[in-house]
Coordinates of C-alpha atoms in Angstrom, one line a residue:
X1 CA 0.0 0.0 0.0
X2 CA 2.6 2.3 0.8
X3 CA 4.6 1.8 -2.2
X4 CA 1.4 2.9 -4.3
X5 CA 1.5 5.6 -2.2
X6 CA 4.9 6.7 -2.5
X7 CA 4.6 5.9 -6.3
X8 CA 2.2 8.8 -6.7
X9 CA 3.7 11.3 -4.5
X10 CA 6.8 10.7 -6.9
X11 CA 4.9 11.1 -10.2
X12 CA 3.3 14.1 -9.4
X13 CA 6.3 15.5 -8.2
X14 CA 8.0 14.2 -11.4
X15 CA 5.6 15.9 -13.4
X16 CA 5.1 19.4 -11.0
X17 CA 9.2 19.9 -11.5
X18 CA 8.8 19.5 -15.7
X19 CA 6.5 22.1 -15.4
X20 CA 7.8 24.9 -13.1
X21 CA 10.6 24.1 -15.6
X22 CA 8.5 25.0 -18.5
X23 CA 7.0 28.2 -16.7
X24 CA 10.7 29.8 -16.2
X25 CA 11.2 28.5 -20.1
X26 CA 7.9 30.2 -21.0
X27 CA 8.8 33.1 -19.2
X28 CA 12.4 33.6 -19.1
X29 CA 12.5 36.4 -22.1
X30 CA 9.3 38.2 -20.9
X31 CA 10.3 41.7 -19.1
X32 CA 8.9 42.5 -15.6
X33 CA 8.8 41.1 -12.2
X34 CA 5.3 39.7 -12.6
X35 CA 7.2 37.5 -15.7
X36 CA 9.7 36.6 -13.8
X37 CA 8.1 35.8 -10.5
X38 CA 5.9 33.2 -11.8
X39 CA 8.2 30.4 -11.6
X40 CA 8.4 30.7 -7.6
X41 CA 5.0 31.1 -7.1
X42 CA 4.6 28.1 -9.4
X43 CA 6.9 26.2 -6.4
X44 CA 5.4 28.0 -3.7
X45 CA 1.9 26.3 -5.1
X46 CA 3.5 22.8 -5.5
X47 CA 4.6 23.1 -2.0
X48 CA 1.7 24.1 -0.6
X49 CA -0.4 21.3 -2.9
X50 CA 2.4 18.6 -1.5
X51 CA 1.1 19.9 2.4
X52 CA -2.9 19.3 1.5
X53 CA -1.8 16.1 -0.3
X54 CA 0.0 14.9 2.8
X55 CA -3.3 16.1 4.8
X56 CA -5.6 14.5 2.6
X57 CA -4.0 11.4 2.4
X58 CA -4.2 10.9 6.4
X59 CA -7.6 12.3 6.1
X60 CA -10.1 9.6 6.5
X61 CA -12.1 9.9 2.7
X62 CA -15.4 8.2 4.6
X63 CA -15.8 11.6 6.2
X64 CA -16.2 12.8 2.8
X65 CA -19.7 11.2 2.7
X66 CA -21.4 12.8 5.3
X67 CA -19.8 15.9 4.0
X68 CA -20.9 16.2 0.8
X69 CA -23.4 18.0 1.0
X70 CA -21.9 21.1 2.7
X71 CA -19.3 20.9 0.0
X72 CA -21.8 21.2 -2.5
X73 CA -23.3 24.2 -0.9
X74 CA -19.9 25.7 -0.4
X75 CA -18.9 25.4 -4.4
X76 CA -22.0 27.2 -5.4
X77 CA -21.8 30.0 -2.6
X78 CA -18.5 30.1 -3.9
X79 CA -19.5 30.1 -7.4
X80 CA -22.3 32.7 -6.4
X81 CA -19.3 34.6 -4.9
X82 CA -17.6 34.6 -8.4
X83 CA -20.8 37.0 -9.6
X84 CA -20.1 39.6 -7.0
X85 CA -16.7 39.8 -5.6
X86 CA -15.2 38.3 -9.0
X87 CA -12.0 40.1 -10.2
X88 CA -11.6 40.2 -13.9
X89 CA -8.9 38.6 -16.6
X90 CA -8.8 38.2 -20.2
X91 CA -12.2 39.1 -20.1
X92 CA -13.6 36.2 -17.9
X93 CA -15.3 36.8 -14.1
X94 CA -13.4 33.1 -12.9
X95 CA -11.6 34.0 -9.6
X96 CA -11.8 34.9 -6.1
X97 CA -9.1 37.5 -5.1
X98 CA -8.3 36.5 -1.2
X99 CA -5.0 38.3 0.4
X100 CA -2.6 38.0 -2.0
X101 CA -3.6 35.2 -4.4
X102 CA -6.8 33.8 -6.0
X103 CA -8.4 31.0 -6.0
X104 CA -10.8 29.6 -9.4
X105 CA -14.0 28.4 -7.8
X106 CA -15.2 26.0 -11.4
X107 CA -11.6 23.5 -10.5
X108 CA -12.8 23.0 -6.7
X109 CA -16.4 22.3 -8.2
X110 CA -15.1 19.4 -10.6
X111 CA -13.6 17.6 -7.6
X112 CA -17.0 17.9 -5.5
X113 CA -19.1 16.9 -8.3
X114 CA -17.1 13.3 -8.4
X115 CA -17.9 13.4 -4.4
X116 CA -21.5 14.1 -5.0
X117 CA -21.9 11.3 -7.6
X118 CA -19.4 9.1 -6.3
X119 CA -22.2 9.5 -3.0
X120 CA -25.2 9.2 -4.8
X121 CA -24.6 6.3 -6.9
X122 CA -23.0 4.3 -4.1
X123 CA -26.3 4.5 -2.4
X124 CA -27.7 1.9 -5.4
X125 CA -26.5 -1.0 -7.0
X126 CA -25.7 -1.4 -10.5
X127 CA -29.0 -3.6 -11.0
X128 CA -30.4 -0.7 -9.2
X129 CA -29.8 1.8 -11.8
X130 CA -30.4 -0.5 -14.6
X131 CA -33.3 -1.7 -13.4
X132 CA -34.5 1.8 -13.0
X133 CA -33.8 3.0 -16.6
X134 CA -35.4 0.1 -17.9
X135 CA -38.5 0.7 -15.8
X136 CA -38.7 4.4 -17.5
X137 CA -37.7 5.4 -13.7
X138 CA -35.3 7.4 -15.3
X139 CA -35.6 10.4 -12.7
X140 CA -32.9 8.6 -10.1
X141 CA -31.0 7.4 -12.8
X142 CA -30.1 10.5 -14.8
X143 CA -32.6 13.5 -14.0
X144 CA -32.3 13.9 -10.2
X145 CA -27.8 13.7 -10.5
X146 CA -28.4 15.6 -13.8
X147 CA -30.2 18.6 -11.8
X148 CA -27.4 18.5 -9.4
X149 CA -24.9 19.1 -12.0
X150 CA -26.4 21.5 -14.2
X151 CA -27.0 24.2 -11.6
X152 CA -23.1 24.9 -11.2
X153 CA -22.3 23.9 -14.9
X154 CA -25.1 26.8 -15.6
X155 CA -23.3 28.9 -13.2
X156 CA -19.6 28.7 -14.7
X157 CA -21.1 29.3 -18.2
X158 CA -21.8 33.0 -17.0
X159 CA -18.5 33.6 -15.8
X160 CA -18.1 32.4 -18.8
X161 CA -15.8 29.3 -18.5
X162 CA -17.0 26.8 -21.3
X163 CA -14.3 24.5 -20.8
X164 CA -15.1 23.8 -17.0
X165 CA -18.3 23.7 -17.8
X166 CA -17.7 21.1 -20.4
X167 CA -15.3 19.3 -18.1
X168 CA -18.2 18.4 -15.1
X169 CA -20.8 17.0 -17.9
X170 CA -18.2 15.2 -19.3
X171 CA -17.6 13.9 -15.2
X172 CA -21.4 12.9 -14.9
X173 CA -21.5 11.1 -18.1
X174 CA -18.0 8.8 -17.0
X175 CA -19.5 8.7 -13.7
X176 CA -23.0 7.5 -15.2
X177 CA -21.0 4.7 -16.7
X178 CA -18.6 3.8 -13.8
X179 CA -21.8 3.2 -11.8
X180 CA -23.1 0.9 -14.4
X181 CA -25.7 2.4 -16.7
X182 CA -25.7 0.9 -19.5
X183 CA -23.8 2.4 -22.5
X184 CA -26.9 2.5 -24.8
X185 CA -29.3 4.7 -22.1
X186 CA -25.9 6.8 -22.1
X187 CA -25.9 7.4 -25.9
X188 CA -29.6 8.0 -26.0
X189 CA -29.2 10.9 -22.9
X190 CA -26.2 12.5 -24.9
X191 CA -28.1 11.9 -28.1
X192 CA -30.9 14.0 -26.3
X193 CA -28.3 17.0 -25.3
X194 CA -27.0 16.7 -28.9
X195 CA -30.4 17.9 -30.3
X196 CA -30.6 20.4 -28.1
X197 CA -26.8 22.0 -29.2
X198 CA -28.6 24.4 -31.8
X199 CA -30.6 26.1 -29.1
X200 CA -27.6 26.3 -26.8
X201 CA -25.4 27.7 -29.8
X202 CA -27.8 30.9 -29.4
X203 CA -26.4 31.1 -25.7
X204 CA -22.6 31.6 -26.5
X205 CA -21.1 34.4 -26.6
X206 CA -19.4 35.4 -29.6
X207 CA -15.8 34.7 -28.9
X208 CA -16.9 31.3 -27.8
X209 CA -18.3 30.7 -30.9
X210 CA -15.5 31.8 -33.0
X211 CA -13.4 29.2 -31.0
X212 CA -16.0 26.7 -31.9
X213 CA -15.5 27.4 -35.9
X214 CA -11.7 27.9 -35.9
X215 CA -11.4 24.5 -34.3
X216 CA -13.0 23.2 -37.8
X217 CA -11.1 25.4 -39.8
X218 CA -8.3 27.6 -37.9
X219 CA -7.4 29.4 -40.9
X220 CA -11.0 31.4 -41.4
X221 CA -9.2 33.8 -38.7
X222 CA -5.4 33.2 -38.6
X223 CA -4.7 36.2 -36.7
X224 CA -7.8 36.0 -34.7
X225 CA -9.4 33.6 -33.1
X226 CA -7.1 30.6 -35.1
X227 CA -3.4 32.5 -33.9
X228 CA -3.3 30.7 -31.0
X229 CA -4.2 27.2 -32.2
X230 CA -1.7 28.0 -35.3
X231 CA 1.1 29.2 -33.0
X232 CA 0.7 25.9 -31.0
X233 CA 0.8 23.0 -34.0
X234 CA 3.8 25.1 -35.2
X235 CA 5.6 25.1 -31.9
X236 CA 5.1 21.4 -31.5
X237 CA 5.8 20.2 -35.1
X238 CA 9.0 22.2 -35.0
X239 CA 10.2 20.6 -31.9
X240 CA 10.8 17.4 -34.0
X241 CA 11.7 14.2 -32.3
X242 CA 14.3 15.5 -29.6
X243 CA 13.3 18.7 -29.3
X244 CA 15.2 22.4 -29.7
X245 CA 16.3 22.3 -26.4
X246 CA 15.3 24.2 -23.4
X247 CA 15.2 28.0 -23.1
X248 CA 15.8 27.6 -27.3
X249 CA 11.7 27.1 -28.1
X250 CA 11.5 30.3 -30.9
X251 CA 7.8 29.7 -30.4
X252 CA 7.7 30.3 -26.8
X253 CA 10.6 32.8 -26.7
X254 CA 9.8 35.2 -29.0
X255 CA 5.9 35.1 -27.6
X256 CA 4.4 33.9 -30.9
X257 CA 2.9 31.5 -29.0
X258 CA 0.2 33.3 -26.1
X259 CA -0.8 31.3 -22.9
X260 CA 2.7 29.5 -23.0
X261 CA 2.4 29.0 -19.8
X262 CA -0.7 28.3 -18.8
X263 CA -3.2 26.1 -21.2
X264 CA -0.7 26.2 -23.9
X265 CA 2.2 24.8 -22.1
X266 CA 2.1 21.2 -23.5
X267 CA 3.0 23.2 -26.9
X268 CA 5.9 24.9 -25.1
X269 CA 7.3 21.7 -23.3
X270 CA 6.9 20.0 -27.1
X271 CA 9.1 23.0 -28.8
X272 CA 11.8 22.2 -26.2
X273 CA 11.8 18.0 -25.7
X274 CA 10.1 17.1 -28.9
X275 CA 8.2 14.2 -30.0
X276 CA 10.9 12.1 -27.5
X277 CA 10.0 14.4 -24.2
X278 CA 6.3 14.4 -24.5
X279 CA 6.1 10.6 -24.6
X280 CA 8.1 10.4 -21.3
X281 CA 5.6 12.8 -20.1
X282 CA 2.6 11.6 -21.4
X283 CA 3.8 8.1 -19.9
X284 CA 4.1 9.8 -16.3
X285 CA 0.9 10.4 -16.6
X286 CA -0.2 6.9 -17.4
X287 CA 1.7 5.8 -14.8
X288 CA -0.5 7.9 -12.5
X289 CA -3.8 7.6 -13.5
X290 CA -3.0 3.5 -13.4
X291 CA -2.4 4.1 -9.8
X292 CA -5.6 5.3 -9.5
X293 CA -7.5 3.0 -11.2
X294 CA -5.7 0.0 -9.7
X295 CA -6.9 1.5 -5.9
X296 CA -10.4 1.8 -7.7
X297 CA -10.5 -1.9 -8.9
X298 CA -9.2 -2.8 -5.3
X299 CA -11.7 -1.1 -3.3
X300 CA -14.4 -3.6 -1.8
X301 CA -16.3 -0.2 -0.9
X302 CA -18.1 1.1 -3.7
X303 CA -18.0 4.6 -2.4
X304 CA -14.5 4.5 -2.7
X305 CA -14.2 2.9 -6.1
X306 CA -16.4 5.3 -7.4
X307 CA -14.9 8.2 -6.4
X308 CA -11.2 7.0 -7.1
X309 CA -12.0 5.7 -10.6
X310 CA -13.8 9.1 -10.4
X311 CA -10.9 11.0 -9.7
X312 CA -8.9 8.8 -11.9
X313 CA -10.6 9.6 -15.1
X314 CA -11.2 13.6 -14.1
X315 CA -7.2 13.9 -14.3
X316 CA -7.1 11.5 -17.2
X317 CA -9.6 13.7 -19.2
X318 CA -8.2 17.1 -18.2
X319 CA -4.8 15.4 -20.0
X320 CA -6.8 14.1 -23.2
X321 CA -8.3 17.7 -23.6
X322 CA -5.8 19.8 -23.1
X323 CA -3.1 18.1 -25.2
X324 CA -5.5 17.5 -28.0
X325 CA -6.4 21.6 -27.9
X326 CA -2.8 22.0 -28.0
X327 CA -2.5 19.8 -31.0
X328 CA -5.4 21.5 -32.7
X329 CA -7.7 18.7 -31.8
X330 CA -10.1 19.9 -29.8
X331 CA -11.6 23.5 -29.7
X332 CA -9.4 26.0 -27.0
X333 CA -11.9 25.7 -23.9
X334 CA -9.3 26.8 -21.5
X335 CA -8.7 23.4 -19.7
X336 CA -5.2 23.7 -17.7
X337 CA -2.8 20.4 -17.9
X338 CA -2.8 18.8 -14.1
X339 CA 0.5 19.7 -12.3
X340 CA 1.7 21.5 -15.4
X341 CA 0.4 24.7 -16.1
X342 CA 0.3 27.7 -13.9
X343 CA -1.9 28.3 -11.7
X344 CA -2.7 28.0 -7.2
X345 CA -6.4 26.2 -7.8
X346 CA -5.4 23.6 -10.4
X347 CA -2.3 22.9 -8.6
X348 CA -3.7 22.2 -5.4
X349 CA -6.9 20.8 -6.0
X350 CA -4.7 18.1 -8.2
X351 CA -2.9 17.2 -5.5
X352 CA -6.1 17.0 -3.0
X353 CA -8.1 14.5 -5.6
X354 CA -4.4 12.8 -5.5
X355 CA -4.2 12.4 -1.5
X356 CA -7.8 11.4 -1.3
X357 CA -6.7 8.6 -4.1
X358 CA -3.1 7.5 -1.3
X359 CA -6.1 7.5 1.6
X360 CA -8.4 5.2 -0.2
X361 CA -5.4 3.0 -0.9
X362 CA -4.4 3.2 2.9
X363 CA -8.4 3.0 4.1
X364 CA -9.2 -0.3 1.2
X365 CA -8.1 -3.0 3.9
X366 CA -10.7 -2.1 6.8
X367 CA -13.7 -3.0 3.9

């Protein structure tokens, strides 16, 4: 048990070093001491995440359960707070300014919402569930959890933050299946939400939808709305196989490429290691979201399962997404890369889901 625990604890340290390397990289030509700050506050996070994981993981994650509730509450008055004390950046409402750093409300929400359905469909069996979809008692199944989650998703739309919006429906739907509805009442509730796309098009706003088109055809706006996405398949195809070396990414270094740091700083890690580095990292993660899934699949307590193969596949996502916007894959939604990109909440709410993960390991033997 405690050499899965160590095991994480020394991949997401692995992978939190890469990228306060990457943010000096990213930033190391910029002028200004906000520039050239943002390095050590990118340690000062990690340390500070490698604190709550060591609390988490001696915190007993049964505890959650009766909690879950008052976290639920606490992400939307925290949300709600968003609305009214909300400082503003890039043109989004997203953060919470408290002393001298911010937190983003929408990253501690994701991690709740796998409590809250990691709770609610522990209370029934698979048969359960499947038993009540095929009874047409589809209002425990999907409507009641579905209410749940669209009240904050609504929320972080208005902030406006498509991507972790996006993010928690794409949670409930893994989470739907890791509790054992079947795949076909799954495809007929997204087929549902499909049809209804048109209608929510008219809800975007229009930078949101120019993101939308450019990720079908970047070059309708190359200097627009496309630059970034451009900039990014550039910096990555011209890293090659090994790379250009650090601090030597023209991409990155001559700021062609914006948000190097941030959700863009798979592209900037690709420009220096190449096709060579980004396997290694992309296999780091692997290695950590097995750990996860392996304490899932070893958990007789299907709280537990639930909410570590939840966990699991929240970071395994956030990965997928954000590397295929950086390859031009996916539309730009703003999704940060776990333990890579800049920024307090992403930081440290990865490394809470990751010491709830080392205390479901450590708890497993008592059920």
């Amino acid at each position: 048990m405690r050499n899965i625990s160590l095991f994480i604890l020394i991949i997401a340290l692995l992978i939190a070093c890469i990228g306060v390397f990457s943010i000096y990289s990213s930033t190391y030509q910029k002028e200004g001491d906000f520039w050239q700050f943002l390095y050590k506050r990118q340690i000062f996070w990690v340390i500070l995440g490698l604190v709550i994981f060591s609390l988490a993981s001696n915190f007993n994650y049964r505890r959650l359960w009766d909690m879950t509730h008052f976290l639920y509450a606490a992400a939307l008055f925290l949300l709600l707070l968003v609305f009214i004390l909300g400082i503003v950046r890039l043109g989004a409402q997203r953060w919470l300014k408290l002393i001298w750093f911010s937190i983003q409300p929408s990253e501690i929400t994701k991690l709740v919402i796998v409590i809250l359905l990691a709770k609610y469909f522990s209370t029934k069996s698979v048969d359960d569930i499947s038993l009540g979809v095929n009874r047409l008692r589809i209002w425990r199944a999907f409507i009641l959890p579905f209410l749940f989650v669209v009240i904050p998703i609504g929320m972080i739309i208005e902030q406006p933050d498509l991507g972790s919006a996006a993010m928690i429906f794409i949670i409930f739907i893994t989470m739907l299946y890791l509790a054992g509805v079947r795949l076909r009442y799954i495809l007929i509730f997204l087929l549902l939400i499909i049809l209804c796309l048109p209608i929510l098009w008219h809800f975007l706003r229009d930078y949101q939808k120019d993101r939308l088109l450019v990720f079908l055809n970047p070059n309708i706006d190359p200097l627009g709305a496309g630059y970034t996405v451009i900039q990014s398949k550039i910096a990555i195809g011209s890293g090659g196989f090994f790379g250009r070396g650090w601090l030597s990414g023209t991409q990155s270094q001559l700021h062609f490429l914006p948000e190097s740091h941030t959700d863009f700083i798979f592209a900037t890690f690709a420009e220096e290691w190449g096709f060579l580095g980004c396997s290694i990292l992309l296999f780091l993660y692997y290695l950590l979201i097995k750990q996860g899934i392996i304490i899932a699949h070893k958990t007789g307590d299907n709280f537990g399962r639930l909410l570590a193969s939840g966990i699991s596949f929240m970071l395994a996502i956030q990965v997928f997404i954000n590397c295929a916007m950086n390859l031009g894959l996916a539309p730009v939604v703003g999704i940060p890369l776990p333990l890579m990109s800049y920024g307090g909440s992403s930081i440290l709410v990865t490394f809470l889901s990751l010491g709830i993960l080392v205390n479901i390991n450590k708890t497993r033997a008592v059920f």
